[in-house]
Every structure is written in C-alpha cells, then in structure tokens.
PDB file of C-alpha atoms in Angstrom:
ATOM      1  CA  VAL A   1      11.017  17.087  13.732  1.00 92.00           C
ATOM      2  CA  GLN A   2       7.513  16.969  15.168  1.00 95.00           C
ATOM      3  CA  LEU A   3       4.395  15.213  13.958  1.00 96.00           C
ATOM      4  CA  GLN A   4       0.922  16.459  14.834  1.00 95.00           C
ATOM      5  CA  ALA A   5      -1.936  14.026  14.295  1.00 95.00           C
ATOM      6  CA  SER A   6      -5.622  14.888  14.190  1.00 94.00           C
ATOM      7  CA  GLY A   7      -8.963  13.566  13.060  1.00 95.00           C
ATOM      8  CA  GLY A   8      -9.773  10.780  15.491  1.00 93.00           C
ATOM      9  CA  GLY A   9     -13.106  10.384  17.207  1.00 96.00           C
ATOM     10  CA  LEU A  10     -16.142   8.216  17.811  1.00 97.00           C
ATOM     11  CA  VAL A  11     -17.906   6.728  14.805  1.00 97.00           C
ATOM     12  CA  GLN A  12     -20.540   4.060  14.274  1.00 97.00           C
ATOM     13  CA  PRO A  13     -19.697   0.795  12.529  1.00 98.00           C
ATOM     14  CA  GLY A  14     -19.709   1.315   8.796  1.00 97.00           C
ATOM     15  CA  GLY A  15     -18.772   4.962   9.162  1.00 98.00           C
ATOM     16  CA  SER A  16     -15.738   6.896   7.979  1.00 98.00           C
ATOM     17  CA  LEU A  17     -13.001   9.019   9.469  1.00 98.00           C
ATOM     18  CA  ARG A  18     -10.025  10.828   7.983  1.00 98.00           C
ATOM     19  CA  LEU A  19      -6.821  11.176   9.946  1.00 98.00           C
ATOM     20  CA  SER A  20      -4.195  13.796   9.184  1.00 98.00           C
ATOM     21  CA  CYS A  21      -0.616  14.120  10.360  1.00 97.00           C
ATOM     22  CA  ALA A  22       1.523  17.153   9.629  1.00 97.00           C
ATOM     23  CA  ALA A  23       5.298  17.209   9.990  1.00 96.00           C
ATOM     24  CA  SER A  24       7.120  20.332  11.080  1.00 94.00           C
ATOM     25  CA  GLY A  25      10.606  21.397  12.061  1.00 93.00           C
ATOM     26  CA  SER A  26      13.929  21.460  10.288  1.00 92.00           C
ATOM     27  CA  ILE A  27      13.209  18.942   7.566  1.00 93.00           C
ATOM     28  CA  PHE A  28      15.466  18.475   4.577  1.00 94.00           C
ATOM     29  CA  ARG A  29      13.671  15.454   3.197  1.00 94.00           C
ATOM     30  CA  LEU A  30      10.694  13.345   4.190  1.00 95.00           C
ATOM     31  CA  ASP A  31      10.948   9.712   3.148  1.00 96.00           C
ATOM     32  CA  GLY A  32       8.492   7.114   4.413  1.00 96.00           C
ATOM     33  CA  MET A  33       5.335   8.097   6.239  1.00 97.00           C
ATOM     34  CA  GLY A  34       2.847   5.793   7.834  1.00 97.00           C
ATOM     35  CA  TRP A  35       0.136   5.021  10.313  1.00 98.00           C
ATOM     36  CA  TYR A  36       0.275   2.481  13.125  1.00 98.00           C
ATOM     37  CA  ARG A  37      -2.322   1.581  15.710  1.00 98.00           C
ATOM     38  CA  GLN A  38      -2.369   0.074  19.141  1.00 98.00           C
ATOM     39  CA  ALA A  39      -5.436  -1.438  20.725  1.00 96.00           C
ATOM     40  CA  PRO A  40      -5.641  -2.088  24.488  1.00 91.00           C
ATOM     41  CA  GLY A  41      -3.579  -5.118  25.429  1.00 94.00           C
ATOM     42  CA  LYS A  42      -2.110  -5.472  21.962  1.00 96.00           C
ATOM     43  CA  GLN A  43       1.146  -4.559  20.297  1.00 97.00           C
ATOM     44  CA  ARG A  44       1.444  -1.596  17.998  1.00 97.00           C
ATOM     45  CA  GLU A  45       0.917  -2.672  14.397  1.00 97.00           C
ATOM     46  CA  LEU A  46       1.441  -1.134  11.000  1.00 98.00           C
ATOM     47  CA  VAL A  47      -1.783  -0.032   9.346  1.00 98.00           C
ATOM     48  CA  ALA A  48      -0.494   1.611   6.177  1.00 98.00           C
ATOM     49  CA  ALA A  49       2.651   3.190   4.828  1.00 98.00           C
ATOM     50  CA  ILE A  50       3.554   5.355   1.868  1.00 98.00           C
ATOM     51  CA  ALA A  51       6.961   6.017   0.378  1.00 96.00           C
ATOM     52  CA  SER A  52       8.089   9.384  -0.933  1.00 93.00           C
ATOM     53  CA  GLY A  53       7.346   8.258  -4.485  1.00 92.00           C
ATOM     54  CA  GLY A  54       3.825   7.164  -3.588  1.00 93.00           C
ATOM     55  CA  THR A  55       4.222   3.400  -3.230  1.00 97.00           C
ATOM     56  CA  THR A  56       1.830   2.142  -0.586  1.00 98.00           C
ATOM     57  CA  LYS A  57       1.380  -0.921   1.559  1.00 98.00           C
ATOM     58  CA  TYR A  58      -1.438  -1.952   3.865  1.00 98.00           C
ATOM     59  CA  ALA A  59      -2.163  -4.402   6.614  1.00 97.00           C
ATOM     60  CA  GLY A  60      -4.364  -7.177   5.331  1.00 97.00           C
ATOM     61  CA  SER A  61      -7.119  -6.281   7.768  1.00 97.00           C
ATOM     62  CA  VAL A  62      -7.601  -2.807   6.258  1.00 98.00           C
ATOM     63  CA  LYS A  63      -7.006  -3.430   2.546  1.00 97.00           C
ATOM     64  CA  GLY A  64      -9.871  -2.160   0.479  1.00 97.00           C
ATOM     65  CA  ARG A  65     -11.214  -0.040   3.350  1.00 98.00           C
ATOM     66  CA  PHE A  66      -8.381   2.361   4.210  1.00 98.00           C
ATOM     67  CA  THR A  67      -6.438   4.622   1.876  1.00 98.00           C
ATOM     68  CA  ILE A  68      -3.172   6.333   2.728  1.00 98.00           C
ATOM     69  CA  SER A  69      -2.039   9.410   0.832  1.00 98.00           C
ATOM     70  CA  ARG A  70       0.396  12.275   1.277  1.00 97.00           C
ATOM     71  CA  ASP A  71       0.837  15.873   0.267  1.00 96.00           C
ATOM     72  CA  ASN A  72       4.576  16.466   0.038  1.00 94.00           C
ATOM     73  CA  ALA A  73       4.211  20.235  -0.247  1.00 94.00           C
ATOM     74  CA  LYS A  74       2.269  20.307   3.015  1.00 96.00           C
ATOM     75  CA  LYS A  75       4.436  17.592   4.614  1.00 95.00           C
ATOM     76  CA  THR A  76       1.229  15.835   5.565  1.00 97.00           C
ATOM     77  CA  VAL A  77       0.060  12.236   5.469  1.00 97.00           C
ATOM     78  CA  TYR A  78      -3.593  11.220   5.497  1.00 98.00           C
ATOM     79  CA  LEU A  79      -5.477   8.053   6.304  1.00 98.00           C
ATOM     80  CA  GLN A  80      -8.992   7.776   4.903  1.00 98.00           C
ATOM     81  CA  MET A  81     -10.811   5.063   6.807  1.00 98.00           C
ATOM     82  CA  ASN A  82     -14.079   3.728   5.407  1.00 98.00           C
ATOM     83  CA  SER A  83     -16.354   0.875   6.434  1.00 98.00           C
ATOM     84  CA  LEU A  84     -14.995   1.065   9.942  1.00 98.00           C
ATOM     85  CA  LYS A  85     -15.403  -1.932  12.234  1.00 98.00           C
ATOM     86  CA  PRO A  86     -15.301  -2.189  16.028  1.00 97.00           C
ATOM     87  CA  GLU A  87     -11.982  -4.018  15.708  1.00 96.00           C
ATOM     88  CA  ASP A  88     -10.473  -0.872  14.205  1.00 98.00           C
ATOM     89  CA  THR A  89     -10.785   0.775  17.607  1.00 98.00           C
ATOM     90  CA  ALA A  90      -7.316   1.822  18.732  1.00 98.00           C
ATOM     91  CA  VAL A  91      -4.984   4.728  19.249  1.00 98.00           C
ATOM     92  CA  TYR A  92      -3.563   5.641  15.852  1.00 98.00           C
ATOM     93  CA  TYR A  93      -0.015   6.967  15.584  1.00 98.00           C
ATOM     94  CA  CYS A  94       1.657   8.541  12.604  1.00 97.00           C
ATOM     95  CA  ASN A  95       5.300   7.987  11.831  1.00 97.00           C
ATOM     96  CA  ALA A  96       7.776   9.594   9.460  1.00 97.00           C
ATOM     97  CA  ASP A  97      11.448   9.277   8.650  1.00 96.00           C
ATOM     98  CA  GLY A  98      13.898  11.189   6.526  1.00 95.00           C
ATOM     99  CA  LYS A  99      16.725  13.669   6.940  1.00 95.00           C
ATOM    100  CA  ASP A 100      16.725  16.887   8.917  1.00 94.00           C
ATOM    101  CA  SER A 101      18.320  20.161   7.860  1.00 92.00           C
ATOM    102  CA  ARG A 102      21.699  18.898   9.097  1.00 94.00           C
ATOM    103  CA  LEU A 103      21.278  15.796   6.951  1.00 92.00           C
ATOM    104  CA  ARG A 104      20.890  13.602  10.005  1.00 94.00           C
ATOM    105  CA  ASP A 105      18.500  10.702   9.812  1.00 94.00           C
ATOM    106  CA  PHE A 106      15.374  11.081  11.890  1.00 94.00           C
ATOM    107  CA  GLY A 107      12.399   8.952  12.771  1.00 93.00           C
ATOM    108  CA  SER A 108       9.504  10.630  14.553  1.00 95.00           C
ATOM    109  CA  TRP A 109       6.174   9.647  16.028  1.00 97.00           C
ATOM    110  CA  GLY A 110       3.028  11.683  16.447  1.00 95.00           C
ATOM    111  CA  GLN A 111       1.191  11.885  19.756  1.00 92.00           C
ATOM    112  CA  GLY A 112      -1.566   9.427  18.868  1.00 92.00           C
ATOM    113  CA  THR A 113      -5.234  10.004  18.172  1.00 96.00           C
ATOM    114  CA  GLN A 114      -8.043   7.816  19.494  1.00 97.00           C
ATOM    115  CA  VAL A 115     -10.389   6.125  17.050  1.00 98.00           C
ATOM    116  CA  THR A 116     -13.418   4.411  18.580  1.00 98.00           C
ATOM    117  CA  VAL A 117     -15.870   2.450  16.471  1.00 98.00           C
ATOM    118  CA  SER A 118     -19.006   1.689  18.411  1.00 96.00           C
ATOM    119  CA  SER A 119     -22.754   1.879  18.140  1.00 94.00           C
TER     120      SER A 119
END
C-alpha cells in the first residue's frame, strides 16, 4: 500500500494550504488516517487523525485552525490548514492503516511534503 502526499508549499503567516494524501495498492479496508509533522531538530508529532467512521482528533496547537477530512471512495485524506503560523513549518507526513487484499494488517507512510510559513 502506497501513500502519495501533495499540496505543500510556501505561504505567508495567516495564509492557508490544503494537503492531500491518496492511498493506492491492494487495499481491502482503510481504517485510521492521519497527518504528522516533523520540524528540524524535533520529533515527529501527530497533527490530526480521522477514523474510518469520521471521528477526529487534533493536536492542541492546531485545534480550531486545521481540519482533517477523508473521502473513502477516493481513499484520500485531506488536511485544510488555515491561519498558518511560522511554527507550523515542518515536513508533513500522512499515515494510514488497515488491511490489504490478503487481510494482512498494514501501516504506511507517505513521502512527506514541506510546508513553510514565512513572510
């Protein structure tokens, strides 16, 4: 199972970006999907996650500014990021788990997309 992330870039403080991450491969079922980020010199941290039924959770630092959503038919997870701050600058990674076509559990990571918030 592969994840392909897109949508990163350079944005000014207060701006918005939308990240997308599409899953492909021999997928029987997608369960949790989420976004993590890693800033230089820091550990990777959870930004937001969404369960197959739509339940969401967010890091405290992004609540009220970021929104995670998913399109199960397209096997895609999105992260709408508004009111961006310089401290949101990081490489953003998508993550998904579930079962493949052989009913084996999988957990996959996307390749990462850079988000830079700077004036």
